[in-house]
Amino acid sequence: MKIFKFFIALNGFIIFSACGQKDIQTPNVIIIYTDDMGYGDLSCFGNPTIHTPHLDKMATEGIKLSQFYVAAPVCTPSRAALMTGSYPKRVGLEKGVLYPSSTTGLNPEEQTLAEILKEKNYLTACIGKWHLGHQEKFLPHNQGFDEFFGIPFSNDMSKKEQEYMGRNNYKWRLPLLSQSDTLELDPDQTTLTKRLTEKAVSFIKKGKKTPFFLYLAHPMPHIPIYASDKFKNTSVRGPYGDTIEEIDWSVGQILKTLKEQGIDNNTLVIFTSDNGPWKINKTEGGASGPLRGAKGTTWEGGQRVPCIVRWPGKIPAGTMQRQVITNMDILPTVASFCGAELSEKKVDGRNVSRILIEVDEQLDDYPFLYYSKNGKLEGIRDGKYKLLLLDEDIFLFDVESDISEVYNLADTDPDKVIMLKEKMKRIDSLLATERRKVGNL
């Protein structure tokens, strides 16, 4: 009996150790975050013309999340949710995107995912688009990242790009930064995906002997869309397809490097998007697949995005998780996998690690609030039901059965409408009282 108990204790130590203690099992973490990629933009999520073989393979080697949501339908608040595990309203960044004229940003007093992992001696890098404040105090190297190489805001916030669109009075140029040093102004965006990928690969090779966290945030397929010469005019989907297929190539380069460096089985990779596609740009924007709406809306197409998670030997290959998971859940989940402690600051995400490893496990229902692109509360998802309040219109959908939000149940189930309306307002009211200060100069 004593021997049996010792074996159980030892086995428990090994399992606990594999979830992130200071040993060889501590996983590397890579988050690949695209900009404005829609639910229907990858072949593994149903796109019939865009060819994404590397992401398709990643899906067969990992798990697809079919009901993955971001906390906002536009860039800045979505990224704030990812970095802090909190609703953008909680951290004061819910009211739209930041611009080159903005003087606010993510408060340095917030604890980012990078800062959590720094406590576990992780090497950290942010490569790509930041968009959580371009002033010195808000930049990644002051928010827990050892390295930053990329752009501080969206790739259309550029004098050159704005002049292409006929806005000749626009005065700001797009800087390519290393930490806070400007390397270039209005960089050639046809080479941007390639350059960011090369920088990411270099970081992986440098950090292979220590646990590392890489946040690779591609500035595209946000408009303007570009692809390098190797991918230009190669997709039957046109320029947008070229852009997505080069991002797919980038994912392939990352995964190839992990294998070459012998750290593939010890690296957690998450691929997703910051919000839905920018449909106003027609064929230069992406697709929501079967979902209604797009970027900037609280319809499913604005906030439900593709997500693939891969960790060989830990996350079962070729699986699908159909439960609701959000980008706010990434921070506490990664912290759990890495054995890192969260700060005392309240977060809204929850640790979903067990349903990534045990797909058939069930989480308790956890309401999810839909906030508009300007931070207005517009809806709630609770279980299979979704309530949306848009101006004077009330919509109630069973989004498990009605993924495209076609059949409004509001008139046939008024009690459900009342219950959900009260619940969303109650949660939002609590968020308002617990709201923390946004970062200011």
PDB file of N, CA, C and O in Angstrom, residues 59-127:
ATOM      1  N   ALA A  59      -4.335  21.790 -37.730  1.00  0.00           N
ATOM      2  CA  ALA A  59      -5.633  21.372 -37.185  1.00  0.00           C
ATOM      3  C   ALA A  59      -5.698  19.855 -37.005  1.00  0.00           C
ATOM      4  O   ALA A  59      -6.253  19.358 -36.021  1.00  0.00           O
ATOM      5  N   THR A  60      -5.109  19.122 -37.942  1.00  0.00           N
ATOM      6  CA  THR A  60      -5.128  17.656 -37.816  1.00  0.00           C
ATOM      7  C   THR A  60      -4.198  17.176 -36.706  1.00  0.00           C
ATOM      8  O   THR A  60      -4.361  16.076 -36.191  1.00  0.00           O
ATOM      9  N   GLU A  61      -3.224  18.014 -36.350  1.00  0.00           N
ATOM     10  CA  GLU A  61      -2.283  17.665 -35.289  1.00  0.00           C
ATOM     11  C   GLU A  61      -2.693  18.245 -33.929  1.00  0.00           C
ATOM     12  O   GLU A  61      -2.014  18.021 -32.933  1.00  0.00           O
ATOM     13  N   GLY A  62      -3.773  19.007 -33.921  1.00  0.00           N
ATOM     14  CA  GLY A  62      -4.221  19.645 -32.690  1.00  0.00           C
ATOM     15  C   GLY A  62      -5.729  19.660 -32.587  1.00  0.00           C
ATOM     16  O   GLY A  62      -6.405  18.728 -33.030  1.00  0.00           O
ATOM     17  N   ILE A  63      -6.258  20.737 -32.052  1.00  0.00           N
ATOM     18  CA  ILE A  63      -7.694  20.842 -31.817  1.00  0.00           C
ATOM     19  C   ILE A  63      -8.232  22.120 -32.449  1.00  0.00           C
ATOM     20  O   ILE A  63      -7.610  23.184 -32.372  1.00  0.00           O
ATOM     21  N   LYS A  64      -9.377  22.021 -33.100  1.00  0.00           N
ATOM     22  CA  LYS A  64     -10.083  23.187 -33.631  1.00  0.00           C
ATOM     23  C   LYS A  64     -11.137  23.617 -32.621  1.00  0.00           C
ATOM     24  O   LYS A  64     -11.844  22.777 -32.060  1.00  0.00           O
ATOM     25  N   LEU A  65     -11.252  24.911 -32.417  1.00  0.00           N
ATOM     26  CA  LEU A  65     -12.284  25.453 -31.538  1.00  0.00           C
ATOM     27  C   LEU A  65     -13.375  26.059 -32.413  1.00  0.00           C
ATOM     28  O   LEU A  65     -13.149  27.059 -33.081  1.00  0.00           O
ATOM     29  N   SER A  66     -14.533  25.440 -32.428  1.00  0.00           N
ATOM     30  CA  SER A  66     -15.588  25.872 -33.348  1.00  0.00           C
ATOM     31  C   SER A  66     -16.420  27.016 -32.797  1.00  0.00           C
ATOM     32  O   SER A  66     -17.149  27.671 -33.546  1.00  0.00           O
ATOM     33  N   GLN A  67     -16.337  27.253 -31.471  1.00  0.00           N
ATOM     34  CA  GLN A  67     -17.074  28.368 -30.886  1.00  0.00           C
ATOM     35  C   GLN A  67     -16.106  29.227 -30.065  1.00  0.00           C
ATOM     36  O   GLN A  67     -16.249  29.367 -28.854  1.00  0.00           O
ATOM     37  N   PHE A  68     -15.138  29.794 -30.768  1.00  0.00           N
ATOM     38  CA  PHE A  68     -14.146  30.645 -30.133  1.00  0.00           C
ATOM     39  C   PHE A  68     -14.500  32.102 -30.422  1.00  0.00           C
ATOM     40  O   PHE A  68     -14.679  32.489 -31.582  1.00  0.00           O
ATOM     41  N   TYR A  69     -14.587  32.893 -29.368  1.00  0.00           N
ATOM     42  CA  TYR A  69     -15.006  34.290 -29.486  1.00  0.00           C
ATOM     43  C   TYR A  69     -13.911  35.241 -28.998  1.00  0.00           C
ATOM     44  O   TYR A  69     -13.168  34.923 -28.065  1.00  0.00           O
ATOM     45  N   VAL A  70     -13.881  36.413 -29.624  1.00  0.00           N
ATOM     46  CA  VAL A  70     -13.049  37.498 -29.110  1.00  0.00           C
ATOM     47  C   VAL A  70     -13.967  38.493 -28.407  1.00  0.00           C
ATOM     48  O   VAL A  70     -15.155  38.569 -28.689  1.00  0.00           O
ATOM     49  N   ALA A  71     -13.402  39.256 -27.492  1.00  0.00           N
ATOM     50  CA  ALA A  71     -14.202  40.111 -26.611  1.00  0.00           C
ATOM     51  C   ALA A  71     -14.654  41.413 -27.251  1.00  0.00           C
ATOM     52  O   ALA A  71     -15.368  42.192 -26.607  1.00  0.00           O
ATOM     53  N   ALA A  72     -14.265  41.648 -28.493  1.00  0.00           N
ATOM     54  CA  ALA A  72     -14.678  42.866 -29.187  1.00  0.00           C
ATOM     55  C   ALA A  72     -14.552  42.643 -30.688  1.00  0.00           C
ATOM     56  O   ALA A  72     -13.722  41.845 -31.131  1.00  0.00           O
ATOM     57  N   PRO A  73     -15.356  43.372 -31.489  1.00  0.00           N
ATOM     58  CA  PRO A  73     -15.302  43.184 -32.934  1.00  0.00           C
ATOM     59  C   PRO A  73     -14.321  44.087 -33.660  1.00  0.00           C
ATOM     60  O   PRO A  73     -14.358  44.188 -34.879  1.00  0.00           O
ATOM     61  N   VAL A  74     -13.422  44.751 -32.912  1.00  0.00           N
ATOM     62  CA  VAL A  74     -12.377  45.587 -33.518  1.00  0.00           C
ATOM     63  C   VAL A  74     -11.067  45.417 -32.756  1.00  0.00           C
ATOM     64  O   VAL A  74     -11.029  44.849 -31.658  1.00  0.00           O
ATOM     65  N   CYS A  75      -9.991  45.959 -33.341  1.00  0.00           N
ATOM     66  CA  CYS A  75      -8.617  45.639 -32.958  1.00  0.00           C
ATOM     67  C   CYS A  75      -8.218  45.899 -31.508  1.00  0.00           C
ATOM     68  O   CYS A  75      -7.883  44.964 -30.779  1.00  0.00           O
ATOM     69  N   THR A  76      -8.184  47.158 -31.097  1.00  0.00           N
ATOM     70  CA  THR A  76      -7.609  47.507 -29.800  1.00  0.00           C
ATOM     71  C   THR A  76      -8.282  46.782 -28.636  1.00  0.00           C
ATOM     72  O   THR A  76      -7.592  46.151 -27.818  1.00  0.00           O
ATOM     73  N   PRO A  77      -9.611  46.847 -28.514  1.00  0.00           N
ATOM     74  CA  PRO A  77     -10.218  46.151 -27.372  1.00  0.00           C
ATOM     75  C   PRO A  77     -10.019  44.641 -27.403  1.00  0.00           C
ATOM     76  O   PRO A  77      -9.860  44.015 -26.347  1.00  0.00           O
ATOM     77  N   SER A  78     -10.002  44.048 -28.596  1.00  0.00           N
ATOM     78  CA  SER A  78      -9.756  42.612 -28.691  1.00  0.00           C
ATOM     79  C   SER A  78      -8.365  42.265 -28.166  1.00  0.00           C
ATOM     80  O   SER A  78      -8.182  41.285 -27.433  1.00  0.00           O
ATOM     81  N   ARG A  79      -7.383  43.059 -28.521  1.00  0.00           N
ATOM     82  CA  ARG A  79      -6.008  42.811 -28.097  1.00  0.00           C
ATOM     83  C   ARG A  79      -5.823  43.066 -26.599  1.00  0.00           C
ATOM     84  O   ARG A  79      -5.032  42.389 -25.929  1.00  0.00           O
ATOM     85  N   ALA A  80      -6.568  44.038 -26.086  1.00  0.00           N
ATOM     86  CA  ALA A  80      -6.528  44.284 -24.640  1.00  0.00           C
ATOM     87  C   ALA A  80      -7.052  43.063 -23.888  1.00  0.00           C
ATOM     88  O   ALA A  80      -6.501  42.671 -22.853  1.00  0.00           O
ATOM     89  N   ALA A  81      -8.115  42.454 -24.417  1.00  0.00           N
ATOM     90  CA  ALA A  81      -8.681  41.258 -23.789  1.00  0.00           C
ATOM     91  C   ALA A  81      -7.695  40.100 -23.815  1.00  0.00           C
ATOM     92  O   ALA A  81      -7.543  39.361 -22.836  1.00  0.00           O
ATOM     93  N   LEU A  82      -7.010  39.929 -24.938  1.00  0.00           N
ATOM     94  CA  LEU A  82      -6.021  38.856 -25.058  1.00  0.00           C
ATOM     95  C   LEU A  82      -4.890  39.037 -24.061  1.00  0.00           C
ATOM     96  O   LEU A  82      -4.483  38.095 -23.373  1.00  0.00           O
ATOM     97  N   MET A  83      -4.365  40.244 -23.962  1.00  0.00           N
ATOM     98  CA  MET A  83      -3.191  40.487 -23.130  1.00  0.00           C
ATOM     99  C   MET A  83      -3.496  40.485 -21.638  1.00  0.00           C
ATOM    100  O   MET A  83      -2.624  40.187 -20.818  1.00  0.00           O
ATOM    101  N   THR A  84      -4.745  40.812 -21.254  1.00  0.00           N
ATOM    102  CA  THR A  84      -5.071  40.945 -19.828  1.00  0.00           C
ATOM    103  C   THR A  84      -6.030  39.882 -19.312  1.00  0.00           C
ATOM    104  O   THR A  84      -6.229  39.778 -18.102  1.00  0.00           O
ATOM    105  N   GLY A  85      -6.668  39.114 -20.208  1.00  0.00           N
ATOM    106  CA  GLY A  85      -7.652  38.135 -19.777  1.00  0.00           C
ATOM    107  C   GLY A  85      -8.940  38.772 -19.285  1.00  0.00           C
ATOM    108  O   GLY A  85      -9.735  38.118 -18.599  1.00  0.00           O
ATOM    109  N   SER A  86      -9.170  40.025 -19.640  1.00  0.00           N
ATOM    110  CA  SER A  86     -10.305  40.780 -19.116  1.00  0.00           C
ATOM    111  C   SER A  86     -11.131  41.410 -20.232  1.00  0.00           C
ATOM    112  O   SER A  86     -10.619  41.675 -21.329  1.00  0.00           O
ATOM    113  N   TYR A  87     -12.401  41.661 -19.928  1.00  0.00           N
ATOM    114  CA  TYR A  87     -13.193  42.447 -20.859  1.00  0.00           C
ATOM    115  C   TYR A  87     -12.512  43.798 -21.061  1.00  0.00           C
ATOM    116  O   TYR A  87     -11.982  44.386 -20.105  1.00  0.00           O
ATOM    117  N   PRO A  88     -12.509  44.308 -22.287  1.00  0.00           N
ATOM    118  CA  PRO A  88     -11.908  45.626 -22.524  1.00  0.00           C
ATOM    119  C   PRO A  88     -12.468  46.705 -21.610  1.00  0.00           C
ATOM    120  O   PRO A  88     -11.753  47.630 -21.207  1.00  0.00           O
ATOM    121  N   LYS A  89     -13.751  46.593 -21.255  1.00  0.00           N
ATOM    122  CA  LYS A  89     -14.357  47.586 -20.365  1.00  0.00           C
ATOM    123  C   LYS A  89     -13.676  47.597 -19.009  1.00  0.00           C
ATOM    124  O   LYS A  89     -13.540  48.649 -18.370  1.00  0.00           O
ATOM    125  N   ARG A  90     -13.257  46.432 -18.532  1.00  0.00           N
ATOM    126  CA  ARG A  90     -12.601  46.352 -17.226  1.00  0.00           C
ATOM    127  C   ARG A  90     -11.294  47.136 -17.208  1.00  0.00           C
ATOM    128  O   ARG A  90     -10.914  47.716 -16.180  1.00  0.00           O
ATOM    129  N   VAL A  91     -10.586  47.160 -18.348  1.00  0.00           N
ATOM    130  CA  VAL A  91      -9.284  47.832 -18.396  1.00  0.00           C
ATOM    131  C   VAL A  91      -9.349  49.179 -19.117  1.00  0.00           C
ATOM    132  O   VAL A  91      -8.325  49.780 -19.419  1.00  0.00           O
ATOM    133  N   GLY A  92     -10.575  49.652 -19.403  1.00  0.00           N
ATOM    134  CA  GLY A  92     -10.763  50.996 -19.940  1.00  0.00           C
ATOM    135  C   GLY A  92     -10.461  51.172 -21.407  1.00  0.00           C
ATOM    136  O   GLY A  92     -10.290  52.299 -21.885  1.00  0.00           O
ATOM    137  N   LEU A  93     -10.439  50.063 -22.173  1.00  0.00           N
ATOM    138  CA  LEU A  93     -10.087  50.167 -23.591  1.00  0.00           C
ATOM    139  C   LEU A  93     -11.194  49.627 -24.499  1.00  0.00           C
ATOM    140  O   LEU A  93     -10.924  49.049 -25.541  1.00  0.00           O
ATOM    141  N   GLU A  94     -12.441  49.846 -24.113  1.00  0.00           N
ATOM    142  CA  GLU A  94     -13.553  49.291 -24.876  1.00  0.00           C
ATOM    143  C   GLU A  94     -14.078  50.211 -25.984  1.00  0.00           C
ATOM    144  O   GLU A  94     -14.807  49.770 -26.866  1.00  0.00           O
ATOM    145  N   LYS A  95     -13.693  51.484 -25.958  1.00  0.00           N
ATOM    146  CA  LYS A  95     -14.325  52.450 -26.852  1.00  0.00           C
ATOM    147  C   LYS A  95     -13.556  52.641 -28.154  1.00  0.00           C
ATOM    148  O   LYS A  95     -12.949  53.678 -28.419  1.00  0.00           O
ATOM    149  N   GLY A  96     -13.575  51.614 -28.977  1.00  0.00           N
ATOM    150  CA  GLY A  96     -12.983  51.719 -30.303  1.00  0.00           C
ATOM    151  C   GLY A  96     -11.485  51.527 -30.318  1.00  0.00           C
ATOM    152  O   GLY A  96     -10.859  51.135 -29.327  1.00  0.00           O
ATOM    153  N   VAL A  97     -10.889  51.814 -31.475  1.00  0.00           N
ATOM    154  CA  VAL A  97      -9.457  51.594 -31.653  1.00  0.00           C
ATOM    155  C   VAL A  97      -8.661  52.850 -31.339  1.00  0.00           C
ATOM    156  O   VAL A  97      -9.177  53.965 -31.375  1.00  0.00           O
ATOM    157  N   LEU A  98      -7.394  52.652 -31.048  1.00  0.00           N
ATOM    158  CA  LEU A  98      -6.481  53.769 -30.831  1.00  0.00           C
ATOM    159  C   LEU A  98      -5.922  54.248 -32.163  1.00  0.00           C
ATOM    160  O   LEU A  98      -5.738  53.458 -33.094  1.00  0.00           O
ATOM    161  N   TYR A  99      -5.636  55.538 -32.230  1.00  0.00           N
ATOM    162  CA  TYR A  99      -5.103  56.163 -33.440  1.00  0.00           C
ATOM    163  C   TYR A  99      -3.748  56.804 -33.148  1.00  0.00           C
ATOM    164  O   TYR A  99      -3.362  56.951 -31.976  1.00  0.00           O
ATOM    165  N   PRO A 100      -3.029  57.211 -34.187  1.00  0.00           N
ATOM    166  CA  PRO A 100      -1.748  57.884 -33.945  1.00  0.00           C
ATOM    167  C   PRO A 100      -1.874  59.147 -33.098  1.00  0.00           C
ATOM    168  O   PRO A 100      -0.894  59.580 -32.479  1.00  0.00           O
ATOM    169  N   SER A 101      -3.071  59.724 -33.050  1.00  0.00           N
ATOM    170  CA  SER A 101      -3.294  60.924 -32.232  1.00  0.00           C
ATOM    171  C   SER A 101      -3.665  60.584 -30.784  1.00  0.00           C
ATOM    172  O   SER A 101      -3.758  61.482 -29.941  1.00  0.00           O
ATOM    173  N   SER A 102      -3.883  59.316 -30.477  1.00  0.00           N
ATOM    174  CA  SER A 102      -4.328  58.913 -29.136  1.00  0.00           C
ATOM    175  C   SER A 102      -3.226  59.102 -28.091  1.00  0.00           C
ATOM    176  O   SER A 102      -2.043  58.911 -28.375  1.00  0.00           O
ATOM    177  N   THR A 103      -3.644  59.454 -26.897  1.00  0.00           N
ATOM    178  CA  THR A 103      -2.686  59.625 -25.798  1.00  0.00           C
ATOM    179  C   THR A 103      -2.914  58.590 -24.693  1.00  0.00           C
ATOM    180  O   THR A 103      -2.320  58.676 -23.627  1.00  0.00           O
ATOM    181  N   THR A 104      -3.789  57.613 -24.961  1.00  0.00           N
ATOM    182  CA  THR A 104      -4.056  56.563 -23.989  1.00  0.00           C
ATOM    183  C   THR A 104      -3.489  55.234 -24.483  1.00  0.00           C
ATOM    184  O   THR A 104      -3.055  55.108 -25.629  1.00  0.00           O
ATOM    185  N   GLY A 105      -3.530  54.246 -23.616  1.00  0.00           N
ATOM    186  CA  GLY A 105      -3.046  52.923 -23.970  1.00  0.00           C
ATOM    187  C   GLY A 105      -3.298  51.959 -22.827  1.00  0.00           C
ATOM    188  O   GLY A 105      -3.934  52.307 -21.819  1.00  0.00           O
ATOM    189  N   LEU A 106      -2.816  50.740 -22.977  1.00  0.00           N
ATOM    190  CA  LEU A 106      -2.970  49.754 -21.921  1.00  0.00           C
ATOM    191  C   LEU A 106      -2.175  50.201 -20.697  1.00  0.00           C
ATOM    192  O   LEU A 106      -0.963  50.420 -20.777  1.00  0.00           O
ATOM    193  N   ASN A 107      -2.850  50.333 -19.585  1.00  0.00           N
ATOM    194  CA  ASN A 107      -2.222  50.814 -18.362  1.00  0.00           C
ATOM    195  C   ASN A 107      -1.062  49.888 -17.968  1.00  0.00           C
ATOM    196  O   ASN A 107      -1.248  48.677 -17.834  1.00  0.00           O
ATOM    197  N   PRO A 108       0.141  50.433 -17.784  1.00  0.00           N
ATOM    198  CA  PRO A 108       1.284  49.600 -17.383  1.00  0.00           C
ATOM    199  C   PRO A 108       1.062  48.871 -16.062  1.00  0.00           C
ATOM    200  O   PRO A 108       1.778  47.908 -15.762  1.00  0.00           O
ATOM    201  N   GLU A 109       0.071  49.292 -15.276  1.00  0.00           N
ATOM    202  CA  GLU A 109      -0.218  48.601 -14.023  1.00  0.00           C
ATOM    203  C   GLU A 109      -0.994  47.310 -14.240  1.00  0.00           C
ATOM    204  O   GLU A 109      -1.097  46.486 -13.322  1.00  0.00           O
ATOM    205  N   GLU A 110      -1.567  47.123 -15.435  1.00  0.00           N
ATOM    206  CA  GLU A 110      -2.205  45.857 -15.735  1.00  0.00           C
ATOM    207  C   GLU A 110      -1.132  44.784 -15.879  1.00  0.00           C
ATOM    208  O   GLU A 110      -0.002  45.064 -16.292  1.00  0.00           O
ATOM    209  N   GLN A 111      -1.504  43.558 -15.568  1.00  0.00           N
ATOM    210  CA  GLN A 111      -0.554  42.458 -15.714  1.00  0.00           C
ATOM    211  C   GLN A 111      -0.838  41.736 -17.030  1.00  0.00           C
ATOM    212  O   GLN A 111      -1.867  41.092 -17.186  1.00  0.00           O
ATOM    213  N   THR A 112       0.082  41.852 -17.966  1.00  0.00           N
ATOM    214  CA  THR A 112      -0.089  41.180 -19.249  1.00  0.00           C
ATOM    215  C   THR A 112       0.342  39.722 -19.159  1.00  0.00           C
ATOM    216  O   THR A 112       1.028  39.315 -18.216  1.00  0.00           O
ATOM    217  N   LEU A 113      -0.046  38.964 -20.170  1.00  0.00           N
ATOM    218  CA  LEU A 113       0.388  37.568 -20.239  1.00  0.00           C
ATOM    219  C   LEU A 113       1.907  37.479 -20.252  1.00  0.00           C
ATOM    220  O   LEU A 113       2.502  36.586 -19.628  1.00  0.00           O
ATOM    221  N   ALA A 114       2.548  38.408 -20.942  1.00  0.00           N
ATOM    222  CA  ALA A 114       4.016  38.410 -20.982  1.00  0.00           C
ATOM    223  C   ALA A 114       4.602  38.603 -19.590  1.00  0.00           C
ATOM    224  O   ALA A 114       5.584  37.951 -19.208  1.00  0.00           O
ATOM    225  N   GLU A 115       4.009  39.492 -18.810  1.00  0.00           N
ATOM    226  CA  GLU A 115       4.521  39.750 -17.462  1.00  0.00           C
ATOM    227  C   GLU A 115       4.304  38.543 -16.548  1.00  0.00           C
ATOM    228  O   GLU A 115       5.149  38.244 -15.696  1.00  0.00           O
ATOM    229  N   ILE A 116       3.199  37.858 -16.731  1.00  0.00           N
ATOM    230  CA  ILE A 116       2.955  36.638 -15.948  1.00  0.00           C
ATOM    231  C   ILE A 116       4.026  35.601 -16.235  1.00  0.00           C
ATOM    232  O   ILE A 116       4.567  34.962 -15.321  1.00  0.00           O
ATOM    233  N   LEU A 117       4.354  35.428 -17.519  1.00  0.00           N
ATOM    234  CA  LEU A 117       5.349  34.419 -17.891  1.00  0.00           C
ATOM    235  C   LEU A 117       6.776  34.865 -17.554  1.00  0.00           C
ATOM    236  O   LEU A 117       7.645  34.021 -17.341  1.00  0.00           O
ATOM    237  N   LYS A 118       7.013  36.167 -17.501  1.00  0.00           N
ATOM    238  CA  LYS A 118       8.329  36.652 -17.066  1.00  0.00           C
ATOM    239  C   LYS A 118       8.615  36.203 -15.636  1.00  0.00           C
ATOM    240  O   LYS A 118       9.771  35.958 -15.272  1.00  0.00           O
ATOM    241  N   GLU A 119       7.564  36.082 -14.822  1.00  0.00           N
ATOM    242  CA  GLU A 119       7.734  35.604 -13.442  1.00  0.00           C
ATOM    243  C   GLU A 119       8.244  34.168 -13.413  1.00  0.00           C
ATOM    244  O   GLU A 119       8.803  33.714 -12.409  1.00  0.00           O
ATOM    245  N   LYS A 120       8.036  33.442 -14.528  1.00  0.00           N
ATOM    246  CA  LYS A 120       8.546  32.064 -14.646  1.00  0.00           C
ATOM    247  C   LYS A 120       9.825  32.022 -15.481  1.00  0.00           C
ATOM    248  O   LYS A 120      10.207  30.975 -16.000  1.00  0.00           O
ATOM    249  N   ASN A 121      10.470  33.168 -15.625  1.00  0.00           N
ATOM    250  CA  ASN A 121      11.746  33.287 -16.344  1.00  0.00           C
ATOM    251  C   ASN A 121      11.634  32.973 -17.832  1.00  0.00           C
ATOM    252  O   ASN A 121      12.579  32.446 -18.443  1.00  0.00           O
ATOM    253  N   TYR A 122      10.505  33.284 -18.422  1.00  0.00           N
ATOM    254  CA  TYR A 122      10.339  33.137 -19.867  1.00  0.00           C
ATOM    255  C   TYR A 122      11.027  34.283 -20.606  1.00  0.00           C
ATOM    256  O   TYR A 122      11.027  35.433 -20.141  1.00  0.00           O
ATOM    257  N   LEU A 123      11.607  33.957 -21.751  1.00  0.00           N
ATOM    258  CA  LEU A 123      12.056  34.963 -22.704  1.00  0.00           C
ATOM    259  C   LEU A 123      10.835  35.337 -23.538  1.00  0.00           C
ATOM    260  O   LEU A 123      10.109  34.452 -24.014  1.00  0.00           O
ATOM    261  N   THR A 124      10.578  36.626 -23.726  1.00  0.00           N
ATOM    262  CA  THR A 124       9.325  37.055 -24.352  1.00  0.00           C
ATOM    263  C   THR A 124       9.573  37.991 -25.524  1.00  0.00           C
ATOM    264  O   THR A 124      10.480  38.831 -25.484  1.00  0.00           O
ATOM    265  N   ALA A 125       8.746  37.874 -26.555  1.00  0.00           N
ATOM    266  CA  ALA A 125       8.867  38.753 -27.714  1.00  0.00           C
ATOM    267  C   ALA A 125       7.503  39.031 -28.314  1.00  0.00           C
ATOM    268  O   ALA A 125       6.657  38.136 -28.417  1.00  0.00           O
ATOM    269  N   CYS A 126       7.299  40.265 -28.694  1.00  0.00           N
ATOM    270  CA  CYS A 126       6.130  40.682 -29.469  1.00  0.00           C
ATOM    271  C   CYS A 126       6.628  41.085 -30.850  1.00  0.00           C
ATOM    272  O   CYS A 126       7.430  42.015 -30.981  1.00  0.00           O
ATOM    273  N   ILE A 127       6.161  40.383 -31.856  1.00  0.00           N
ATOM    274  CA  ILE A 127       6.579  40.651 -33.232  1.00  0.00           C
ATOM    275  C   ILE A 127       5.328  40.894 -34.066  1.00  0.00           C
ATOM    276  O   ILE A 127       4.454  40.020 -34.143  1.00  0.00           O
TER     277      ILE A 127
END
